[in-house]
XYZ file of C-alpha atoms in Angstrom:
492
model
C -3.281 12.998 14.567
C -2.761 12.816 10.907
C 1.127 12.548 9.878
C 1.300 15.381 8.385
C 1.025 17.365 11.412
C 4.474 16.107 12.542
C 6.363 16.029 8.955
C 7.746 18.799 7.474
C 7.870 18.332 3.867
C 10.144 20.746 2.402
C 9.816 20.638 -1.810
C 12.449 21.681 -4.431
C 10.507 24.506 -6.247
C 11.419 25.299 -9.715
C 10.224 28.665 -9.693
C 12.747 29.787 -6.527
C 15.001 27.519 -7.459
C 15.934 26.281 -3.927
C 13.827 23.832 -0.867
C 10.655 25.637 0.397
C 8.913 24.190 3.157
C 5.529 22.891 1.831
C 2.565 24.935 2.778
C -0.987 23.812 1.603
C -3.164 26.172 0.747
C -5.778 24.709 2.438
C -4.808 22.760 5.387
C -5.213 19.093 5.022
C -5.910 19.375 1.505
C -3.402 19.152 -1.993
C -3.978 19.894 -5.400
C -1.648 18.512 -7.593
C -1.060 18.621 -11.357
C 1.158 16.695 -13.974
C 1.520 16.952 -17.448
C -0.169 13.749 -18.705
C 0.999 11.962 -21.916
C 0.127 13.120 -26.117
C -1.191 9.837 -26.789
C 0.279 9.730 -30.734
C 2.452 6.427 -29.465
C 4.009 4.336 -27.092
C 4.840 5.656 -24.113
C 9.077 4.970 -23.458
C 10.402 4.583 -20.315
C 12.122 8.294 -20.228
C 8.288 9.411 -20.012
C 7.221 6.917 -17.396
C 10.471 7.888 -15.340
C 8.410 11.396 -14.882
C 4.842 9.489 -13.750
C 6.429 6.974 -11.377
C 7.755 9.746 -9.484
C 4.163 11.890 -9.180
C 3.367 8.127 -8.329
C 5.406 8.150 -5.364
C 4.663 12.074 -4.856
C 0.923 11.225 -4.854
C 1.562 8.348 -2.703
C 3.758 9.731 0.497
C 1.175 12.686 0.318
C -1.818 10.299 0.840
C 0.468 8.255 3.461
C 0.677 11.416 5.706
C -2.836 11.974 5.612
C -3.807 14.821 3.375
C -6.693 14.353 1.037
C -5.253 14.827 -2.580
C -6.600 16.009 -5.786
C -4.242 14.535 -8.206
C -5.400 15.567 -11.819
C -3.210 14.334 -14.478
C -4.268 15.017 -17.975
C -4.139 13.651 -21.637
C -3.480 15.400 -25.007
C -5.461 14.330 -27.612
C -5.475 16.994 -29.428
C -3.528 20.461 -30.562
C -0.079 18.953 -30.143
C 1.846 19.980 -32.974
C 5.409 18.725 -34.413
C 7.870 21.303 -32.810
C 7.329 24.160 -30.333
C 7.323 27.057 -33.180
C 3.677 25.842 -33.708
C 4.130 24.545 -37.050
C 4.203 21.273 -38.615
C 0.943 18.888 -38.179
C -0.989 17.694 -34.923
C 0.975 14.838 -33.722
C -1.983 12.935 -33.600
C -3.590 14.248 -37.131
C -0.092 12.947 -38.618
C -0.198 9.441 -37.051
C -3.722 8.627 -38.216
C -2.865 10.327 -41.590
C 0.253 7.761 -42.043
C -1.288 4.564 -40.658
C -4.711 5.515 -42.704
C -7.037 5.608 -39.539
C -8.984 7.976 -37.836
C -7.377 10.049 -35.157
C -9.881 8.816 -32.266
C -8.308 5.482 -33.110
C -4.889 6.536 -32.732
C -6.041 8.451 -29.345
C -7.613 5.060 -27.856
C -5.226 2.616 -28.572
C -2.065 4.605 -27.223
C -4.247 5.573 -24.316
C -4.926 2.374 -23.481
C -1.651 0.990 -24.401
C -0.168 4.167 -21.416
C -2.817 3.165 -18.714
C -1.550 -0.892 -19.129
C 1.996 0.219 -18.827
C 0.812 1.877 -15.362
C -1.446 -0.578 -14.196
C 1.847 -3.237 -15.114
C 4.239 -0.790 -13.063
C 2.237 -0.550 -10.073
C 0.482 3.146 -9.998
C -2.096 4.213 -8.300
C -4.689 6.120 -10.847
C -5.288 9.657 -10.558
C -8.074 11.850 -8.918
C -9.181 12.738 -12.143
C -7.975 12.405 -15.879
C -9.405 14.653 -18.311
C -8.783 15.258 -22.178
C -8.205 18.221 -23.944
C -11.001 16.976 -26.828
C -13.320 16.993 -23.663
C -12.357 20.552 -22.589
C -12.568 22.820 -25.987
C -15.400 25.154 -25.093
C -13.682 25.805 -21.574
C -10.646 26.183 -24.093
C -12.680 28.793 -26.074
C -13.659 30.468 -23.206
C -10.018 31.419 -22.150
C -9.045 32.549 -25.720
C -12.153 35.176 -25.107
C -10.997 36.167 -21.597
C -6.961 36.902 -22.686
C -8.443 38.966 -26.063
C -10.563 41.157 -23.825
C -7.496 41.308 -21.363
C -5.131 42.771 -24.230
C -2.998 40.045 -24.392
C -3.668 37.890 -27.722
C -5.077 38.571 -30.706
C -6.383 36.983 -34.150
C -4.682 36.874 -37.320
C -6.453 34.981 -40.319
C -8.356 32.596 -38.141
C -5.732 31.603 -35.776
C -4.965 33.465 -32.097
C -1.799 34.300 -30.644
C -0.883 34.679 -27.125
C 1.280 38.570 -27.221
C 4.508 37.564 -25.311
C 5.747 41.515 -25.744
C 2.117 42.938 -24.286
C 2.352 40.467 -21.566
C 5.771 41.070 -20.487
C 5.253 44.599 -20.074
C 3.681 44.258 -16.496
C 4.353 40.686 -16.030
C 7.710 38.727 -15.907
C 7.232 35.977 -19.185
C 10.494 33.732 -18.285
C 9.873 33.827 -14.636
C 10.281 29.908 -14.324
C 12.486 29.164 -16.781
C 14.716 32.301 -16.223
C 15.123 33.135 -20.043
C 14.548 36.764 -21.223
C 12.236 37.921 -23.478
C 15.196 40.234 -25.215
C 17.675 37.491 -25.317
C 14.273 35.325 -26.709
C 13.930 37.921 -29.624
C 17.896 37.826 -30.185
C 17.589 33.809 -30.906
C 15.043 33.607 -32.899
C 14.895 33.660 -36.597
C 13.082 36.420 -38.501
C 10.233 35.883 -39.302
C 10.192 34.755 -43.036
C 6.721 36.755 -43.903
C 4.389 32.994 -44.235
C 3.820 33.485 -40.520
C 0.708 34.926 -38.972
C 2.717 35.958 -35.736
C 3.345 39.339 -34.955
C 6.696 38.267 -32.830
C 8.669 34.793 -33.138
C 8.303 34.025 -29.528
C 4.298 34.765 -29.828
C 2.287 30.565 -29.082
C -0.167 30.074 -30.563
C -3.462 29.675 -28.139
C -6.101 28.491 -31.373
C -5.126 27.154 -34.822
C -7.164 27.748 -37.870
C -7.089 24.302 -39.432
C -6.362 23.541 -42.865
C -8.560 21.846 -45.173
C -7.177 18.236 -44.774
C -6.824 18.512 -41.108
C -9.402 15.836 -39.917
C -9.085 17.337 -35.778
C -11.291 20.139 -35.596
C -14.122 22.145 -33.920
C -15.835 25.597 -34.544
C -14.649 28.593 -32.462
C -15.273 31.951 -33.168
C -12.109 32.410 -35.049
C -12.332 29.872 -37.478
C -12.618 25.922 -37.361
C -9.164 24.675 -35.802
C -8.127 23.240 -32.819
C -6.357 24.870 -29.626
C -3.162 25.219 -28.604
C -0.955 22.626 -26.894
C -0.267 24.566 -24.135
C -3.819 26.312 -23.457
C -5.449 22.492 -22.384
C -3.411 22.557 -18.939
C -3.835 26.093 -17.930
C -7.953 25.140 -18.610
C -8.035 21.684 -17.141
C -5.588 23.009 -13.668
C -7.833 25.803 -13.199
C -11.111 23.830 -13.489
C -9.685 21.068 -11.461
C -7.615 22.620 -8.623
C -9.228 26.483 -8.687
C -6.897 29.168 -10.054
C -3.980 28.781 -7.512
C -3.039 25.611 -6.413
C -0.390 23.984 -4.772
C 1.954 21.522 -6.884
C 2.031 21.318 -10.767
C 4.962 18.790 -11.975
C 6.280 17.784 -15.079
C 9.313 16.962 -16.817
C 11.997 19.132 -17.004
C 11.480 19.718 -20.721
C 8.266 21.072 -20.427
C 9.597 23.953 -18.268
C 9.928 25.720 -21.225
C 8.365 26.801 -23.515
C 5.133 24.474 -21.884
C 4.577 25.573 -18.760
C 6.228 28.918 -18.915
C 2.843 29.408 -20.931
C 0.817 27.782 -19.176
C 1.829 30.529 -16.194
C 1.394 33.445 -18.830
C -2.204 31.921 -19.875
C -3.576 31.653 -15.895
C -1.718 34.881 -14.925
C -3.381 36.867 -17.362
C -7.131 35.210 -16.505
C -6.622 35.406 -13.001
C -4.411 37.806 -12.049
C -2.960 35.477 -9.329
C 0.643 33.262 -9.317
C -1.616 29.812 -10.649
C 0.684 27.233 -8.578
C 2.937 27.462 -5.534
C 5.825 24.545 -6.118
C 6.733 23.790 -9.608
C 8.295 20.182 -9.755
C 10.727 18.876 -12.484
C 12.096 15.829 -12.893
C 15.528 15.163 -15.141
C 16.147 13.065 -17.936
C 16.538 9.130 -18.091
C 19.521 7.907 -20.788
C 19.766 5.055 -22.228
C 23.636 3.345 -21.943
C 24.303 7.221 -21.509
C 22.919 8.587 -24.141
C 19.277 11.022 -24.278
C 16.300 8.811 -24.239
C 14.129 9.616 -27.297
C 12.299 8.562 -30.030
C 13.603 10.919 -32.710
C 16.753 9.091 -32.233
C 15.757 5.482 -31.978
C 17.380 5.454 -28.480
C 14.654 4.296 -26.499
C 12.995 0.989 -24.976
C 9.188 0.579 -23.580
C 8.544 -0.049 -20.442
C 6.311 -3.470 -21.858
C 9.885 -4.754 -23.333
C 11.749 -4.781 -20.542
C 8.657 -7.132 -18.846
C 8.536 -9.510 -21.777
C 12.514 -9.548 -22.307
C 11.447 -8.999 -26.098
C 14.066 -6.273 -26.997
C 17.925 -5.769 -28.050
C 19.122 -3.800 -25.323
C 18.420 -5.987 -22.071
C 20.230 -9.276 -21.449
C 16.852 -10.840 -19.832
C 13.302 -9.716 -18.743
C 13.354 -7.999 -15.246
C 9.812 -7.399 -13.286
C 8.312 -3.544 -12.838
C 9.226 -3.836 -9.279
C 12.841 -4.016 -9.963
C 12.698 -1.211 -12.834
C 10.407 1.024 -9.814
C 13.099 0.165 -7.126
C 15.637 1.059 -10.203
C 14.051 4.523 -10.688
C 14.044 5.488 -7.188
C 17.512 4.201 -6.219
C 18.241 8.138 -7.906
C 16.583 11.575 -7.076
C 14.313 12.628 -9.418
C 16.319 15.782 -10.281
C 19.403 13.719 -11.088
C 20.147 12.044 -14.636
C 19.392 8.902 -14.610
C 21.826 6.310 -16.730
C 19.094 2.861 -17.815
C 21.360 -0.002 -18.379
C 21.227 -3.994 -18.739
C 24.209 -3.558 -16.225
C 22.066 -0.986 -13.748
C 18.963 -3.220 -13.911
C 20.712 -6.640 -12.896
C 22.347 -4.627 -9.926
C 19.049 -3.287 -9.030
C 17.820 -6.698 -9.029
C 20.040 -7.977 -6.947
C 19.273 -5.618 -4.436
C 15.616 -6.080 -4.956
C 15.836 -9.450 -4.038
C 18.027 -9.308 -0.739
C 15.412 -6.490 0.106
C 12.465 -8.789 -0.254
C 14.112 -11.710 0.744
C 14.948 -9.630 4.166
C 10.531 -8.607 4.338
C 9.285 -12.005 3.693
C 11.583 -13.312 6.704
C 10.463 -10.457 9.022
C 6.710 -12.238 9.458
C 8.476 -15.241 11.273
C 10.664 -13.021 13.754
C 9.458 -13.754 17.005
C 10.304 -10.684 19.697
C 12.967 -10.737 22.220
C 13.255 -9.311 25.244
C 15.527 -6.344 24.921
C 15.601 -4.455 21.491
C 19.168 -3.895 20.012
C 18.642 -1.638 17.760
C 16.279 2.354 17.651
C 14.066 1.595 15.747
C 12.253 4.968 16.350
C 15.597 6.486 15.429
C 15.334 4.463 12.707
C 11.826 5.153 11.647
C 12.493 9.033 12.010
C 15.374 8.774 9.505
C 13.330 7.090 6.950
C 10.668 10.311 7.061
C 13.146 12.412 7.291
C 14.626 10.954 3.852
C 11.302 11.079 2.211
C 10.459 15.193 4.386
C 13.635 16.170 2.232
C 12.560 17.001 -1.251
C 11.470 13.063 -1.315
C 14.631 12.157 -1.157
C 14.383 8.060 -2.280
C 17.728 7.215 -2.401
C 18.406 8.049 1.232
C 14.949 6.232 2.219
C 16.218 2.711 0.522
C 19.538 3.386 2.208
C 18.025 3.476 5.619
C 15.815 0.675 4.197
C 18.802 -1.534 3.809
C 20.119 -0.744 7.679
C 16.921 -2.438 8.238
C 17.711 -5.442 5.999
C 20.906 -5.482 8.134
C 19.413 -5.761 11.066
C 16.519 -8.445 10.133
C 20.000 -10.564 8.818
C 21.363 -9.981 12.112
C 18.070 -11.203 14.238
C 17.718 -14.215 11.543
C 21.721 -15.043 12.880
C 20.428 -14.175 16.518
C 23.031 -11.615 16.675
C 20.118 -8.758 17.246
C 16.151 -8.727 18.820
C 13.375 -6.700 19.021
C 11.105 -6.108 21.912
C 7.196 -7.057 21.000
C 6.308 -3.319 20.621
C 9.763 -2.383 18.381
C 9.224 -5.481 16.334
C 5.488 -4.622 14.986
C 6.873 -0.630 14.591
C 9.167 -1.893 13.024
C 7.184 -4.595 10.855
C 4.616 -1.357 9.895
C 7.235 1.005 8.962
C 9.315 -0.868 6.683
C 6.183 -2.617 4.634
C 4.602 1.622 4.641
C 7.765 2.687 2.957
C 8.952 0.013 0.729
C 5.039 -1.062 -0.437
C 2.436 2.026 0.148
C 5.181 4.732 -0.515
C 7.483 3.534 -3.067
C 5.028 1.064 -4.794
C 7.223 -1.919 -4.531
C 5.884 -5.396 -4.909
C 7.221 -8.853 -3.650
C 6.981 -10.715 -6.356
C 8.193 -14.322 -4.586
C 4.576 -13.886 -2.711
C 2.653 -13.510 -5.378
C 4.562 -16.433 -7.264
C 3.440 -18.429 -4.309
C -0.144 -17.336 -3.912
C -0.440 -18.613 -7.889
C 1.417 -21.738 -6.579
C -1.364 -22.189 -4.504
C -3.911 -20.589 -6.590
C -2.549 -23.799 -9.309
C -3.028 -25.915 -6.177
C -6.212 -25.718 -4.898
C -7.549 -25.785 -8.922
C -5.796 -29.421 -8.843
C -7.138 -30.377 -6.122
C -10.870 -29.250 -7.270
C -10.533 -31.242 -10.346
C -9.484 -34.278 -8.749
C -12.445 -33.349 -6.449
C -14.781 -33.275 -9.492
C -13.344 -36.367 -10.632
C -13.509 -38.243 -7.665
C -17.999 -36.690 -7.499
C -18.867 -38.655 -10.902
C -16.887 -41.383 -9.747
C -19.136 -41.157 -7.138
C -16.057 -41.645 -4.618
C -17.809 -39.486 -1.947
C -15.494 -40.229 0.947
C -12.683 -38.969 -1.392
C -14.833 -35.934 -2.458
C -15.413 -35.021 1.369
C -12.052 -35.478 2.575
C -10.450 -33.041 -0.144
C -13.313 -30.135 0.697
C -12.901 -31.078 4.928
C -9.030 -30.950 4.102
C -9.080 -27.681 2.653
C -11.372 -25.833 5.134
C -9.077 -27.242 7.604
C -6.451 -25.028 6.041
C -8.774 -22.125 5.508
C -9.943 -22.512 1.780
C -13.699 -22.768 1.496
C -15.470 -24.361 -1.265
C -18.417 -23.624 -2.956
C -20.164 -25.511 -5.788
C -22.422 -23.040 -7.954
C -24.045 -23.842 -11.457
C -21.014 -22.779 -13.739
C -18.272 -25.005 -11.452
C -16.722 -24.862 -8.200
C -15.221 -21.665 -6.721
C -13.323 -21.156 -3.637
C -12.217 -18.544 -1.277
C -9.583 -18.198 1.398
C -10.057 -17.486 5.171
């Protein structure tokens, strides 16, 4: 029986503001959507913060047996400087200062975010589309929310009609703002702008003549909207409701309080069922951002190259950082934090590579489906990580205690036990043990010694030497083979 049977996840959703008990719409089956990166630079930490926690999302989901969609998407396009739709394409304005094309801008930080990931541990979504690869669908939506009464076209460019929408829907309904106290904080309008109201977004953009980004519509040649791409790409993806669209928090508005307008209006239906947020991560306790300068990249804090770190630390230890807080909690990133987290990384590790040479006793001291339960129970609660490592430290307590032989574990509690603890703190949280893999390139280093001075000893023609260094090794389960381009081996 798949684990999800016997779990009830229960999911903080933005939109009610308050724990719902999850309810697929399909049984068995999840679509999930988060806001990808605009790849016009580096991705900082405060941005990977949001992914590592879909990571973990996407992860427990899988681990209880339900067959995820996970779409996550990219911007490449139609992401201008500020959220009143003016100022360049973030991406237009990068190539247009470093004197390249914007494709080139697009591919190296796109490349640059999916090393950072593959570095940190993530598993890779279901599917990762592009806006670029998505502008007649794009198009196609513009059309539909014209004919529905709810945009129109001014001068080339199209603007979604917050007022006309409101009027039989509820524009704010995830965010909670009002349209009337909306109108009350906005500026006039100073007469240069095409929009009818301030609080109008835009859903195409006539571009101008130096603006390298753009395709042929039946408006005029521009580009789309930032916030059209995800309404397109989730609908095409995951149907027109689905179950879990995430983000981070400041995208819940104005981003995806659009995004809702955009699919309401073509559909007719609520698009997603649990909105997901996660908070901020500061930096010595102050906002995370690159406006500011306040920032670090996730690649610096692996190299050590940087001025706010005493030392490099590993992804594992920056993961088990992240998660030692719930993802709707600030989150303070410190040289201070990180060496604590380290610390406890280690004696957590240290505790797992020890538990493969605990032999079973004959009486168990300790429940470990008691145990076991708590640790879904932490993770059934809104994912609730901090309480899972908590519980996974009891059981770092009691593997200290059975390495003192002050505790045992029956046969059958021991490899429960055993499975449990490496499901949680490697499939689910996406922690890695980095002493083992320091050994297996030990021994990796090794057995590429030992094949040299195998070589060595062949045109010396020292064939008892040569045999007793490949017999040696298949005695220990490494297997030879000489081929054309050198000698490979593999272990048993």
């Amino acid at each position: 029986m798949e684990l999800y049977k016997e779990n009830q996840l229960k999911i903080y959703n933005s939109l009610n503001k308050s724990k719902e008990n999850f309810k697929p719409i399909t049984e068995g089956y999840v679509g999930m959507y988060v806001c990808g990166p605009t790849v016009y630079s580096n991705a900082h930490l405060g941005n990977v913060r949001t992914f590592m926690f879909f990571d973990v999302v996407y992860r427990y989901l899988l681990h209880l047996g339900y067959k995820v969609r996970y779409v996550r998407n990219i911007t490449d396009a139609g992401h201008l400087e500020n959220d009143a739709d003016e100022g360049e394409d973030r991406i237009a304005k990068k190539a247009r200062l470093e004197e390249i094309e914007p494709m080139e801008v697009v591919q190296r930080y796109t490349v640059d975010f999916h090393n950072v990931l593959k570095n940190y541990n993530f598993l890779p979504p279901s599917i990762e589309p592009t806006a670029t690869g998505h502008i007649v669908e794009q198009i196609e939506m513009i059309k539909e929310i014209i004919e529905k009464g709810f945009a129109y076209e001014v001068n080339g460019s199209v603007y979604f009609d917050v007022l006309a929408y409101n009027k039989s829907n509820h524009y704010g309904i995830l965010s909670g703002r009002k349209v009337e106290d909306l109108i009350h904080n906005t500026r006039a309008l100073d007469g240069q702008s095409d929009k009818k109201n301030p609080q109008d977004f835009a859903l195409w953009k006539k571009a101008e003549e130096r603006h390298i980004m753009r395709w042929p519509s039946p408006w005029s040649d521009g580009f789309p909207g930032w916030h059209l791409e995800c309404s397109v790409m989730s609908t095409k993806y995951l149907g027109e409701s689905f179950d879990i669209h995430g983000g981070g928090m400041d995208l819940k508005f104005p981003h995806h309080e659009c995004e809702i307008a955009q699919s309401q209006t073509c559909s007719g239906v609520k698009p997603v069922n649990y909105w997901m947020h996660t908070n901020m991560l500061l930096l010595n306790s102050q906002k995370m951002a690159k406006s500011t300068g306040n920032f670090i990249l996730p690649n610096e804090i692996l190299s050590g190259k940087n001025n706010i770190l005493p030392k490099a630390f590993s992804a594992s230890v920056v993961r088990f950082f992240n998660m030692q807080a719930n993802y709707r909690s600030i989150l303070d990133f410190s040289g201070e934090a990180l060496e604590a987290s380290e610390k406890g990384h280690a004696k957590l590790m240290e505790a797992i590579t020890f538990l493969d040479k605990i032999e079973a006793d004959k009486a168990s001291t300790f429940d470990v489906k008691k145990w076991k339960k708590a640790c879904y129970d932490a993770m059934n609660d809104d994912f609730n990580t901090p309480i899972l490592i908590s519980h996974l430290f009891e059981a770092v307590k009691v593997i200290n205690q059975i390495k003192e032989h002050k505790a045992g574990l029956t046969n059958a509690d021991l490899e429960e036990f055993k499975t449990t603890i490496n499901a949680f703190v490697f499939d689910i949280l996406g922690l890695m043990n980095e002493a083992t893999q320091d050994s297996s390139e030990k021994i990796n280093g090794v057995v590429e010694l030992l094949i040299k001075l195998r070589k060595e000893a062949r045109e010396n023609k020292d064939w008892a030497l040569s045999d007793q260094i490949r017999d040696e090794l298949i005695e220990l389960g490494i297997q030879l083979k000489d081929g054309k381009e050198g000698t490979t081996f593999s272990v048993n």
